[in-house]
CSV table of C-alpha atoms in Angstrom, one decimal:
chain,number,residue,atom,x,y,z
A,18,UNK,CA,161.1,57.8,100.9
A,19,UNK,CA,157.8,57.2,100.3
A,20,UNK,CA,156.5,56.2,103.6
A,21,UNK,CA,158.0,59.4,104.6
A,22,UNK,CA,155.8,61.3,102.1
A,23,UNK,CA,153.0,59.5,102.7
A,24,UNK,CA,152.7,58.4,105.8
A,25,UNK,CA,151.1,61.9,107.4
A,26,UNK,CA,148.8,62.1,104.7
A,27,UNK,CA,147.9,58.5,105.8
A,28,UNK,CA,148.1,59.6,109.4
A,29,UNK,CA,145.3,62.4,108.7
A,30,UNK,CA,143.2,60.5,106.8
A,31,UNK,CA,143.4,57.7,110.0
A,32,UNK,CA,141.7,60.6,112.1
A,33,UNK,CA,139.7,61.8,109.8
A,34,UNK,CA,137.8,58.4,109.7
A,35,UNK,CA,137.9,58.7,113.5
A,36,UNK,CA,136.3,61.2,114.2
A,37,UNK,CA,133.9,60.7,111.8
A,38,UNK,CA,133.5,57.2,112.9
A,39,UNK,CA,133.3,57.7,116.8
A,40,UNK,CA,129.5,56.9,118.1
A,41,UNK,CA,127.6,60.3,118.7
A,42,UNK,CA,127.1,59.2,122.5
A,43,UNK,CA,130.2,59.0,123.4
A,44,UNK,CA,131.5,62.8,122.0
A,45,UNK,CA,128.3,63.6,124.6
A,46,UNK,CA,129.5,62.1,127.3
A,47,UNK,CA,132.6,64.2,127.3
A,48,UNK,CA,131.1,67.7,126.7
A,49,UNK,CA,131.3,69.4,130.0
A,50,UNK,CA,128.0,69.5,132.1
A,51,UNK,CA,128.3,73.1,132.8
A,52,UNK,CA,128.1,74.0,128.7
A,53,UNK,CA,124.7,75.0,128.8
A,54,UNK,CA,125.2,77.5,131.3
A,55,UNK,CA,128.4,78.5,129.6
A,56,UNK,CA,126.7,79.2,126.3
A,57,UNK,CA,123.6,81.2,128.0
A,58,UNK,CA,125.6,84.9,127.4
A,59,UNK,CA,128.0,83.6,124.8
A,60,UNK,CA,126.0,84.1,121.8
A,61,UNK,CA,127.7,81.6,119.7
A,62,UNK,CA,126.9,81.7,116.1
A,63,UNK,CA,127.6,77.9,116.1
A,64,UNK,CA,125.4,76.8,118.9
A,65,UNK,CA,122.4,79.1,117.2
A,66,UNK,CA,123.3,77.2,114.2
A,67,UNK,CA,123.4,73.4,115.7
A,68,UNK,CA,120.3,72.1,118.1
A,69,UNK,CA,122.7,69.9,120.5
A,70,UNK,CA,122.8,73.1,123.1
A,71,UNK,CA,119.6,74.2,122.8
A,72,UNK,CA,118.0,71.0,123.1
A,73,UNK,CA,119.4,70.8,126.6
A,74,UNK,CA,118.5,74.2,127.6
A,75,UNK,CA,114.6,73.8,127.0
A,76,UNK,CA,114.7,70.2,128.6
A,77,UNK,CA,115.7,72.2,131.8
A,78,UNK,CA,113.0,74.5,133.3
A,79,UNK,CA,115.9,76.7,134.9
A,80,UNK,CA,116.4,78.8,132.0
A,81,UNK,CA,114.0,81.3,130.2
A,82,UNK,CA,115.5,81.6,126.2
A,83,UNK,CA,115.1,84.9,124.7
A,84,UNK,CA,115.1,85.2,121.1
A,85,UNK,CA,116.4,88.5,119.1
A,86,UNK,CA,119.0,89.8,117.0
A,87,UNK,CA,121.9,92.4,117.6
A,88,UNK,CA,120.4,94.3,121.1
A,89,UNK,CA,121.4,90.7,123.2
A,90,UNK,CA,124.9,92.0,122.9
A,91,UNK,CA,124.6,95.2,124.5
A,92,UNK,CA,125.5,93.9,127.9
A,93,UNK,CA,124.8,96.7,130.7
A,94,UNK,CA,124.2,95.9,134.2
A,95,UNK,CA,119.9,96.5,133.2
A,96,UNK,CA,120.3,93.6,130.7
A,97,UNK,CA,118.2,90.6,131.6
A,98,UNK,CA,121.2,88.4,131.3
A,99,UNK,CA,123.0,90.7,134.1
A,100,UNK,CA,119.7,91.7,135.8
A,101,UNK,CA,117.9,88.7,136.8
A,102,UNK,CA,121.7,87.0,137.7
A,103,UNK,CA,122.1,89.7,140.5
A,104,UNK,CA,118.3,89.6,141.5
A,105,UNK,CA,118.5,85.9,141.8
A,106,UNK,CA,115.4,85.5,140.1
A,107,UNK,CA,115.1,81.6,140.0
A,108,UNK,CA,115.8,81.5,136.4
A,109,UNK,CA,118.3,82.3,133.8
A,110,UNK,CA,118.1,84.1,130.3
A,111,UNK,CA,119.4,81.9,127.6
A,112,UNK,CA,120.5,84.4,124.8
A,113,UNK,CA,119.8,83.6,121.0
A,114,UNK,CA,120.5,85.5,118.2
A,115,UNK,CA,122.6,88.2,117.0
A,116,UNK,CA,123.0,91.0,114.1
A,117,UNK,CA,120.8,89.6,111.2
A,118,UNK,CA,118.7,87.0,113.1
A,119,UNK,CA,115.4,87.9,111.9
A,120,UNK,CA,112.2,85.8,111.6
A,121,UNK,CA,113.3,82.5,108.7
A,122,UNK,CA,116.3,82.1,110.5
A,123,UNK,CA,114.4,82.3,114.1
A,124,UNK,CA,111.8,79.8,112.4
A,125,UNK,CA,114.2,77.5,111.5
A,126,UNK,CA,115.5,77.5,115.0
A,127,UNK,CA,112.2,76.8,116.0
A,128,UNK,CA,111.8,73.8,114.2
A,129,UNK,CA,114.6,72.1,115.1
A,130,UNK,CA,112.8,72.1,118.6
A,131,UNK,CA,109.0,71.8,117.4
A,132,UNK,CA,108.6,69.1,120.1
A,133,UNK,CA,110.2,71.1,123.2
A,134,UNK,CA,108.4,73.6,123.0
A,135,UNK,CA,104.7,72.9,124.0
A,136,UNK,CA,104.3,74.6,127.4
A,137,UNK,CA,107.8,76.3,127.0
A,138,UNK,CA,108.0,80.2,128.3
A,139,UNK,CA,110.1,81.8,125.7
A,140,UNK,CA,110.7,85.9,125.3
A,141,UNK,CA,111.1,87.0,121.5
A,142,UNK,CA,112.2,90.6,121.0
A,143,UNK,CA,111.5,92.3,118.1
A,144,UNK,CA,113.0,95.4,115.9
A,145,UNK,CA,111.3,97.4,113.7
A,146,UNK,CA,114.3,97.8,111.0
A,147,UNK,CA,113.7,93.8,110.0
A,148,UNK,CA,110.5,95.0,108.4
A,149,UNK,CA,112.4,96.5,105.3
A,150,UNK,CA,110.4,97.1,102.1
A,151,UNK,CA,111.8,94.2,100.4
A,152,UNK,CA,112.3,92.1,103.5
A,153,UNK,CA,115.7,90.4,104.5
A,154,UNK,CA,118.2,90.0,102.0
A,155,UNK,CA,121.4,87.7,101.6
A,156,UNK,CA,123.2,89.9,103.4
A,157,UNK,CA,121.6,89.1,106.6
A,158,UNK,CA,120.0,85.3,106.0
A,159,UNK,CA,123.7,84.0,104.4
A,160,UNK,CA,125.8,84.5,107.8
A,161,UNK,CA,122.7,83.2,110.1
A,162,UNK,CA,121.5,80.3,107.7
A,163,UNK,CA,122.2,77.1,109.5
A,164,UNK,CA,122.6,73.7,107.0
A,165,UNK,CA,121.6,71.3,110.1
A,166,UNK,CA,118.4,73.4,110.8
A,167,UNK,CA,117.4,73.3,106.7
A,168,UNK,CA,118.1,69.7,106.7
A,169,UNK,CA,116.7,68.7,109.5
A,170,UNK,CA,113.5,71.0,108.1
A,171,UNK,CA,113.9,68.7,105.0
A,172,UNK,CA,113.0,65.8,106.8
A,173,UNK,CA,110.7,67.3,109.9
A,174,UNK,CA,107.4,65.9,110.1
A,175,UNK,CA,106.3,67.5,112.8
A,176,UNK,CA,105.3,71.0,111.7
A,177,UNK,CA,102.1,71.3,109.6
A,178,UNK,CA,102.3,70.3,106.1
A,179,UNK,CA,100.7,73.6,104.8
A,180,UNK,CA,102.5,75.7,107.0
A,181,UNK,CA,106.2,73.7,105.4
A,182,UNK,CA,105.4,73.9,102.5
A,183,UNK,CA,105.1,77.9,102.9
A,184,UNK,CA,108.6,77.6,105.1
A,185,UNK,CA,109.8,75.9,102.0
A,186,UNK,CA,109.1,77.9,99.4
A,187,UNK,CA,110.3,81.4,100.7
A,188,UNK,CA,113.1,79.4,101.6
A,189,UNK,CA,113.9,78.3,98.0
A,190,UNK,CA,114.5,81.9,97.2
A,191,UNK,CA,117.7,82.0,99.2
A,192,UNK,CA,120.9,81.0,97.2
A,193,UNK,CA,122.2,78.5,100.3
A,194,UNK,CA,119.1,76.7,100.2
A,195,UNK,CA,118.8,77.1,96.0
A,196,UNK,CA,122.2,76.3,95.4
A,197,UNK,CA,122.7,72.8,97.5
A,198,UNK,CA,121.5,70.7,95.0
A,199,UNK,CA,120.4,67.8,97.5
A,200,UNK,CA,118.4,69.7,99.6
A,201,UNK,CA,116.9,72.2,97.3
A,202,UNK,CA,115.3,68.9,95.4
A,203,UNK,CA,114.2,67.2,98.3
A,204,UNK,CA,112.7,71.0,99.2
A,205,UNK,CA,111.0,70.9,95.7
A,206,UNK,CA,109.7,67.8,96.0
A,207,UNK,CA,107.4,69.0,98.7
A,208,UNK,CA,105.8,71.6,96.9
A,209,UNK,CA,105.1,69.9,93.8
A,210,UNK,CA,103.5,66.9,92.1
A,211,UNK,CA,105.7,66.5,89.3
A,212,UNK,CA,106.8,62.7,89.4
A,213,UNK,CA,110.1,63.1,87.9
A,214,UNK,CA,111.2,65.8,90.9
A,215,UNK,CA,110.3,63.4,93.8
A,216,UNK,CA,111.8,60.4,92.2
A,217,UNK,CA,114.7,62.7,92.2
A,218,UNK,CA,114.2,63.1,95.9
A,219,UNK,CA,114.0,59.3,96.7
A,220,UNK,CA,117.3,59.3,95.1
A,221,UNK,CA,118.5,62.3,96.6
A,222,UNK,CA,117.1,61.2,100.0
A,223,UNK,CA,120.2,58.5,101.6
A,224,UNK,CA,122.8,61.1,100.2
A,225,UNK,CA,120.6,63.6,102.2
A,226,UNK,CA,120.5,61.5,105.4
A,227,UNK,CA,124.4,61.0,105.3
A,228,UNK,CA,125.3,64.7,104.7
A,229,UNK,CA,122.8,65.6,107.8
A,230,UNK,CA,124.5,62.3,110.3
A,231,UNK,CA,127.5,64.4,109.3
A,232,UNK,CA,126.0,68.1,110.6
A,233,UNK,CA,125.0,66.1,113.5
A,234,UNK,CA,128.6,65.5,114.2
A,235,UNK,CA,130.0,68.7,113.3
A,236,UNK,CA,127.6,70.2,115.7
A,237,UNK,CA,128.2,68.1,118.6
A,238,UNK,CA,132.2,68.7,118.3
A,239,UNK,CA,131.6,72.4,118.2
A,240,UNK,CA,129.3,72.0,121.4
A,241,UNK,CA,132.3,69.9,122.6
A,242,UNK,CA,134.6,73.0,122.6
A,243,UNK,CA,132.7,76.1,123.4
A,244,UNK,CA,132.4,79.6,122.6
A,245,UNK,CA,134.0,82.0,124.3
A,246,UNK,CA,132.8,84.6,126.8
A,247,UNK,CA,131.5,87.8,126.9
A,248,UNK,CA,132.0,90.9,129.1
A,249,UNK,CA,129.5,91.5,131.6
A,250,UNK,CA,128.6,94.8,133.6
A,251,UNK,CA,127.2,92.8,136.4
A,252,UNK,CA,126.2,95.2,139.5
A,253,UNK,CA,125.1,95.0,142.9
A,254,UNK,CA,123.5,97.9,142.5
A,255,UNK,CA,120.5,96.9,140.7
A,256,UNK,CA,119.5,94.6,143.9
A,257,UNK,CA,116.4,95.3,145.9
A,258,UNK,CA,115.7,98.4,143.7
A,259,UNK,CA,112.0,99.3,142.7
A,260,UNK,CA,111.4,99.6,138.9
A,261,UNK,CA,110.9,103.5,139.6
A,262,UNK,CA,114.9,103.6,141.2
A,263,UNK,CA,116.0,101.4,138.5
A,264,UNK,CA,114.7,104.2,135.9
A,265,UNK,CA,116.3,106.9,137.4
A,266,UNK,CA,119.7,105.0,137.9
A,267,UNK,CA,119.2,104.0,134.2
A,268,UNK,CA,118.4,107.8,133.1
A,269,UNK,CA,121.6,109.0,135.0
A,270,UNK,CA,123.9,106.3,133.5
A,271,UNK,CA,122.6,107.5,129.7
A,272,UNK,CA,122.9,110.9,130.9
A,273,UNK,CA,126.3,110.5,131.6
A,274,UNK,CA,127.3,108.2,128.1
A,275,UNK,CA,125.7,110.3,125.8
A,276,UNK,CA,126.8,114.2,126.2
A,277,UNK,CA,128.1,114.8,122.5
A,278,UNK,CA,124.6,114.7,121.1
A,279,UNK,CA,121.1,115.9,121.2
A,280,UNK,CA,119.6,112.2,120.0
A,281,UNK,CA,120.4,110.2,123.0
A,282,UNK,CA,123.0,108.3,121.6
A,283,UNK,CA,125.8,107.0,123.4
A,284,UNK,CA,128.8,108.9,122.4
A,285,UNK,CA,130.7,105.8,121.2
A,286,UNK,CA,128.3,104.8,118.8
A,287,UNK,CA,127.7,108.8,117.6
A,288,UNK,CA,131.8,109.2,117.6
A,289,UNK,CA,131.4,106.5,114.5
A,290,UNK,CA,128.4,108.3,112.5
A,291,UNK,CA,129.0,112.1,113.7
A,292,UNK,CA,131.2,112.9,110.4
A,293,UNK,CA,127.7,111.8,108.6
A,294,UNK,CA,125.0,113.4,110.4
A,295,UNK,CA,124.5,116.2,108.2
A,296,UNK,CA,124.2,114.2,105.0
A,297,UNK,CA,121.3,112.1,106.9
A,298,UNK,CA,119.2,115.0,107.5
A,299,UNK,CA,115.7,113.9,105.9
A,300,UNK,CA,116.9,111.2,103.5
A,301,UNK,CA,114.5,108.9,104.7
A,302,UNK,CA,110.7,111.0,103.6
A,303,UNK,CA,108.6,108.6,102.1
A,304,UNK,CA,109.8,105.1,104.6
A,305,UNK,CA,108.0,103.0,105.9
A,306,UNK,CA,107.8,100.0,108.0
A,307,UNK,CA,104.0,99.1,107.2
A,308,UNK,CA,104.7,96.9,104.3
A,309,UNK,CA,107.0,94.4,104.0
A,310,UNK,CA,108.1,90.5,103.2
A,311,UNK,CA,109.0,90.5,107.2
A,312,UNK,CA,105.5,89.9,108.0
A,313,UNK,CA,104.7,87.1,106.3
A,314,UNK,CA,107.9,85.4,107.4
A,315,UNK,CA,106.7,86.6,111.5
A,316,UNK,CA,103.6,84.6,110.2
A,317,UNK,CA,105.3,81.9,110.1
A,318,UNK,CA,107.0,82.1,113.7
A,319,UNK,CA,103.3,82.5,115.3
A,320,UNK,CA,101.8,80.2,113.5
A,321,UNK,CA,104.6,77.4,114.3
A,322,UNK,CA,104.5,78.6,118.0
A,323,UNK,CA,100.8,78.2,118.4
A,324,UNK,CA,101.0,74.6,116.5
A,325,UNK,CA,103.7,73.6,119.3
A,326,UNK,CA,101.4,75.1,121.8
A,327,UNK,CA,104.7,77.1,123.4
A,328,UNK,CA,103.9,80.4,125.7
A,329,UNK,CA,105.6,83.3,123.9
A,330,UNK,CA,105.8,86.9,124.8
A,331,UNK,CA,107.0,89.7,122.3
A,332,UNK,CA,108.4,92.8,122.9
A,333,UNK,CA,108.1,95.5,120.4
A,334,UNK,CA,110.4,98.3,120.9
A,335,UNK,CA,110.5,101.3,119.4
A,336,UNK,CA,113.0,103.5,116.8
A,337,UNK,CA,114.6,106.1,118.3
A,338,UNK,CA,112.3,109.0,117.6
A,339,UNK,CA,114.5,111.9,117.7
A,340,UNK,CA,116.7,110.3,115.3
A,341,UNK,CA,113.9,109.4,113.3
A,342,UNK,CA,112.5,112.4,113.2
A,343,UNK,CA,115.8,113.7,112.3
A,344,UNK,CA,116.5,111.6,108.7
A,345,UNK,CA,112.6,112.2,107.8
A,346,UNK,CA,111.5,108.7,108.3
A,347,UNK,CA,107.4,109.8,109.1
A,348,UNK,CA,105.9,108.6,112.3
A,349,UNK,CA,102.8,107.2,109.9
A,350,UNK,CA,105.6,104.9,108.4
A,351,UNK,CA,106.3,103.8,112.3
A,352,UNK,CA,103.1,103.8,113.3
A,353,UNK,CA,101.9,101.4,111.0
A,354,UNK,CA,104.5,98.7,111.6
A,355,UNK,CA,103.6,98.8,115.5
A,356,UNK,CA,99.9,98.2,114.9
A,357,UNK,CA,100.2,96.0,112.7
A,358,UNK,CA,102.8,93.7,114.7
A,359,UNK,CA,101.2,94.3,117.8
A,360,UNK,CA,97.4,93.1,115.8
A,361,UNK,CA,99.6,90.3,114.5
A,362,UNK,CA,100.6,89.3,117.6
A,363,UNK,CA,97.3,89.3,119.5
A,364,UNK,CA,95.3,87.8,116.7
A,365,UNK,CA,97.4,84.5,117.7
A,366,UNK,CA,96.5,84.8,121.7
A,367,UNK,CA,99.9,85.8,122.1
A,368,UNK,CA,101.2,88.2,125.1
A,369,UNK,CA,102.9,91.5,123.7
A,370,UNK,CA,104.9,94.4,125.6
A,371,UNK,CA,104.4,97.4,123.6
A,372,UNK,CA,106.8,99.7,123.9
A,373,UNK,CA,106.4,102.1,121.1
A,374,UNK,CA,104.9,104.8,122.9
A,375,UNK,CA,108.5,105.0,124.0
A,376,UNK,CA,110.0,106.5,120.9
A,377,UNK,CA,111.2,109.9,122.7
A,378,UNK,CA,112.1,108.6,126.3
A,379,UNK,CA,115.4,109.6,126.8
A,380,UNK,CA,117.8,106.8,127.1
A,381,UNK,CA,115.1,104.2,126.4
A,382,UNK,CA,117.2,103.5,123.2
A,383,UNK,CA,121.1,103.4,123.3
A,384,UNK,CA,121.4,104.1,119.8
A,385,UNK,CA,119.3,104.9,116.8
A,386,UNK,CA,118.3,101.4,116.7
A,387,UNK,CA,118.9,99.2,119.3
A,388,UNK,CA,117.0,99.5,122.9
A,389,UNK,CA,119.5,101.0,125.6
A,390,UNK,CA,119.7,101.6,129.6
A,391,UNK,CA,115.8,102.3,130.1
A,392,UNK,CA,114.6,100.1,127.6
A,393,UNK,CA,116.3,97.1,129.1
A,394,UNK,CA,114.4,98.3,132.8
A,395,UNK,CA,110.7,98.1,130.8
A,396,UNK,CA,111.5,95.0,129.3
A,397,UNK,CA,112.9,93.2,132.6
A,398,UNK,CA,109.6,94.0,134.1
A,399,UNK,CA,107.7,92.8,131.6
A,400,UNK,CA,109.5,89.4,131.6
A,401,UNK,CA,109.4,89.2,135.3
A,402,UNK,CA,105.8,90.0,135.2
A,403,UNK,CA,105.5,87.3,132.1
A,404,UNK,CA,107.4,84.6,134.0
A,405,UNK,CA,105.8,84.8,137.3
A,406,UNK,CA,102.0,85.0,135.4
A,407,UNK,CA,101.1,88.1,136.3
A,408,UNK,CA,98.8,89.6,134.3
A,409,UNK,CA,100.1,92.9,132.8
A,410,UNK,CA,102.5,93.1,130.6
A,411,UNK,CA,102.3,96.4,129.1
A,412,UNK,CA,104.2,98.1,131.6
A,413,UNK,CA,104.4,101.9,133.0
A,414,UNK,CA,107.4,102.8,134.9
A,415,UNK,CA,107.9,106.4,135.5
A,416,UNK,CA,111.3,108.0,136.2
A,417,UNK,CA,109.9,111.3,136.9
């Protein structure tokens, strides 16, 4: 009876072991060659969270990564996912992020790859509602905080030391990183001299290593499975169009999705705040998107960029203005958030496509936040411009 009780437990604990104990290169050598490609439009929480994926992607010069948040989902056919697939541009979009991704989780993304990244296009969209008054919260860091990435921080020395040590310390005020005892001591132990905390982090330090060997593995069986994909409105009709027909075909699509509103939403998305309009109506006097924790964290992002010697370009989009104008939030409070971004930006040599003139373009925004039909026209220009060097990026397309 008892080898019949315990002889599954046994059994489990037999594979356990294995697939703990099986060599990293061989779980490699059986995840299909075509997962890269796979993963370019899945946006898989656990490849943004693991670094086997993306290391491949920016070891091949065929695909162009673009780093955002929730707008990489909107799939239309004017996405650049969709858009440069049916132009046959010569490259592919490599999707990262999703709802919540803002700048410490993109900047622990970008030191996993520190040293990939010198020479490396990249695109790196930005929205203005990350630049809350008290900065990101739990909320949005817990889902998107990746272990691996903080880990493999831990233990980067690569990256400036001054510019860690800043990474570090806003870090520490995050309850996944505070909480994990391990890593929040070895993080301690780089910002201070006490002696007793870094012999505590020589101690700390094999337990560390093991843990991270194990994160290593976890990701690579993950990469071994897959995501899942996503619908795509891929279209012929985008082919051999000039940006100017693109527009048009772009305003008549928005046209025709959002009819049940006077904000140029699409009527899905107003269908699920309509019953709350009324009690929005100039809640938001006094915002303001000119001051904020955000910034510092951006700091970080430019200042890792520029130490990796990668080729960025930013595009700031705008808020939707009617809808802005709507809850009370005052254009000073929007104003001040795209000079100071765009002045952020530039002070590092970076490129920037500013869009915020753009607040009132119909159909430039799908909803109140994220950009829509239009919007997705500018900013393919601007990375096809970006991509083949030309040397405007602030781009002017005119639908009428």
């Amino acid at each position: 009876m008892k080898k019949v009780i315990f002889s599954p437990l046994i059994f489990a604990l037999v594979v356990l072991l294995g697939i703990v104990l099986i060599p990293n290169k061989w779980i490699e050598m059986i995840i299909p060659k075509n997962r890269v490609a796979e993963a370019a439009t899945e946006l898989n929480p656990f490849m943004f969270q693991g670094k086997y994926i993306q290391q491949k992607m920016l070891d091949d010069p065929r695909y162009l990564p673009v780093y955002g948040s929730s707008e990489l989902a909107r799939l239309d056919r004017f996405h650049p996912s969709n858009y440069f697939k049916e132009t046959h541009a010569g490259f592919t979009p490599f999707l990262i992020g999703r709802g919540g991704t803002e700048s410490l989780i993109h900047f622990l993304n970008f030191s996993e790859h520190t040293n990939q990244l010198k020479g490396k296009k990249l695109v790196f969209i930005l929205s203005p509602q990350w630049f809350q008054p008290n900065g990101t919260d739990e909320s949005h860091f817990v889902p998107n905080y990746s272990s691996l990435q903080g880990y493999d921080l831990a233990f980067n020395q690569q990256i400036n030391p001054a510019l860690k040590k800043k990474a570090i310390k806003r870090l520490l005020t995050f309850s996944p990183v505070k909480n994990d005892p391990i890593l929040s001591t070895l993080y301690k132990a780089e910002i201070t001299k006490d002696p007793w905390t870094k012999r505590k982090a020589m101690l700390a330090t094999p337990i560390a290593k093991v843990y991270r060997s194990l994160l290593i593995k976890k990701d690579l069986y993950y990469s071994l499975a897959g995501g899942f994909q996503r619908n795509r409105e891929l279209s012929p009709k985008v082919r051999q169009k000039t940006w100017k027909q693109l527009a048009v075909q772009a305003d008549h699509i928005g046209a025709r999705k959002s009819t049940n509103n006077h904000f140029f939403v699409i009527n899905s998305q107003y269908n699920h705040i309509k019953k709350m309009v009324p009690s929005l109506r100039d809640t938001k006097e006094g915002a303001s998107y000119g001051v904020s924790p955000e910034y510092d964290d951006f700091q970080l992002i430019l200042d890792l960029l520029k130490n990796a010697g990668a080729e960025p370009l930013f595009i700031s989009i705008p808020v939707n203005g009617k809808w802005y104008d709507y809850t009370g939030f005052p254009k000073e409070g929007r104003l001040s958030y795209y000079n100071r971004v765009k002045s952020q930006i530039q002070a590092e040599g970076f490129q920037v496509a500013d869009f915020s003139s753009h607040e009132y373009d119909p159909y430039f925004m799908k909803d109140t936040i994220h950009i829509g039909w239009k919007g997705w026209v500018y900013t393919d220009r601007a990375i096809k411009n970006f991509y083949q060097k030309t040397a405007t990026v602030n781009v002017v397309v005119r639908s009428k």
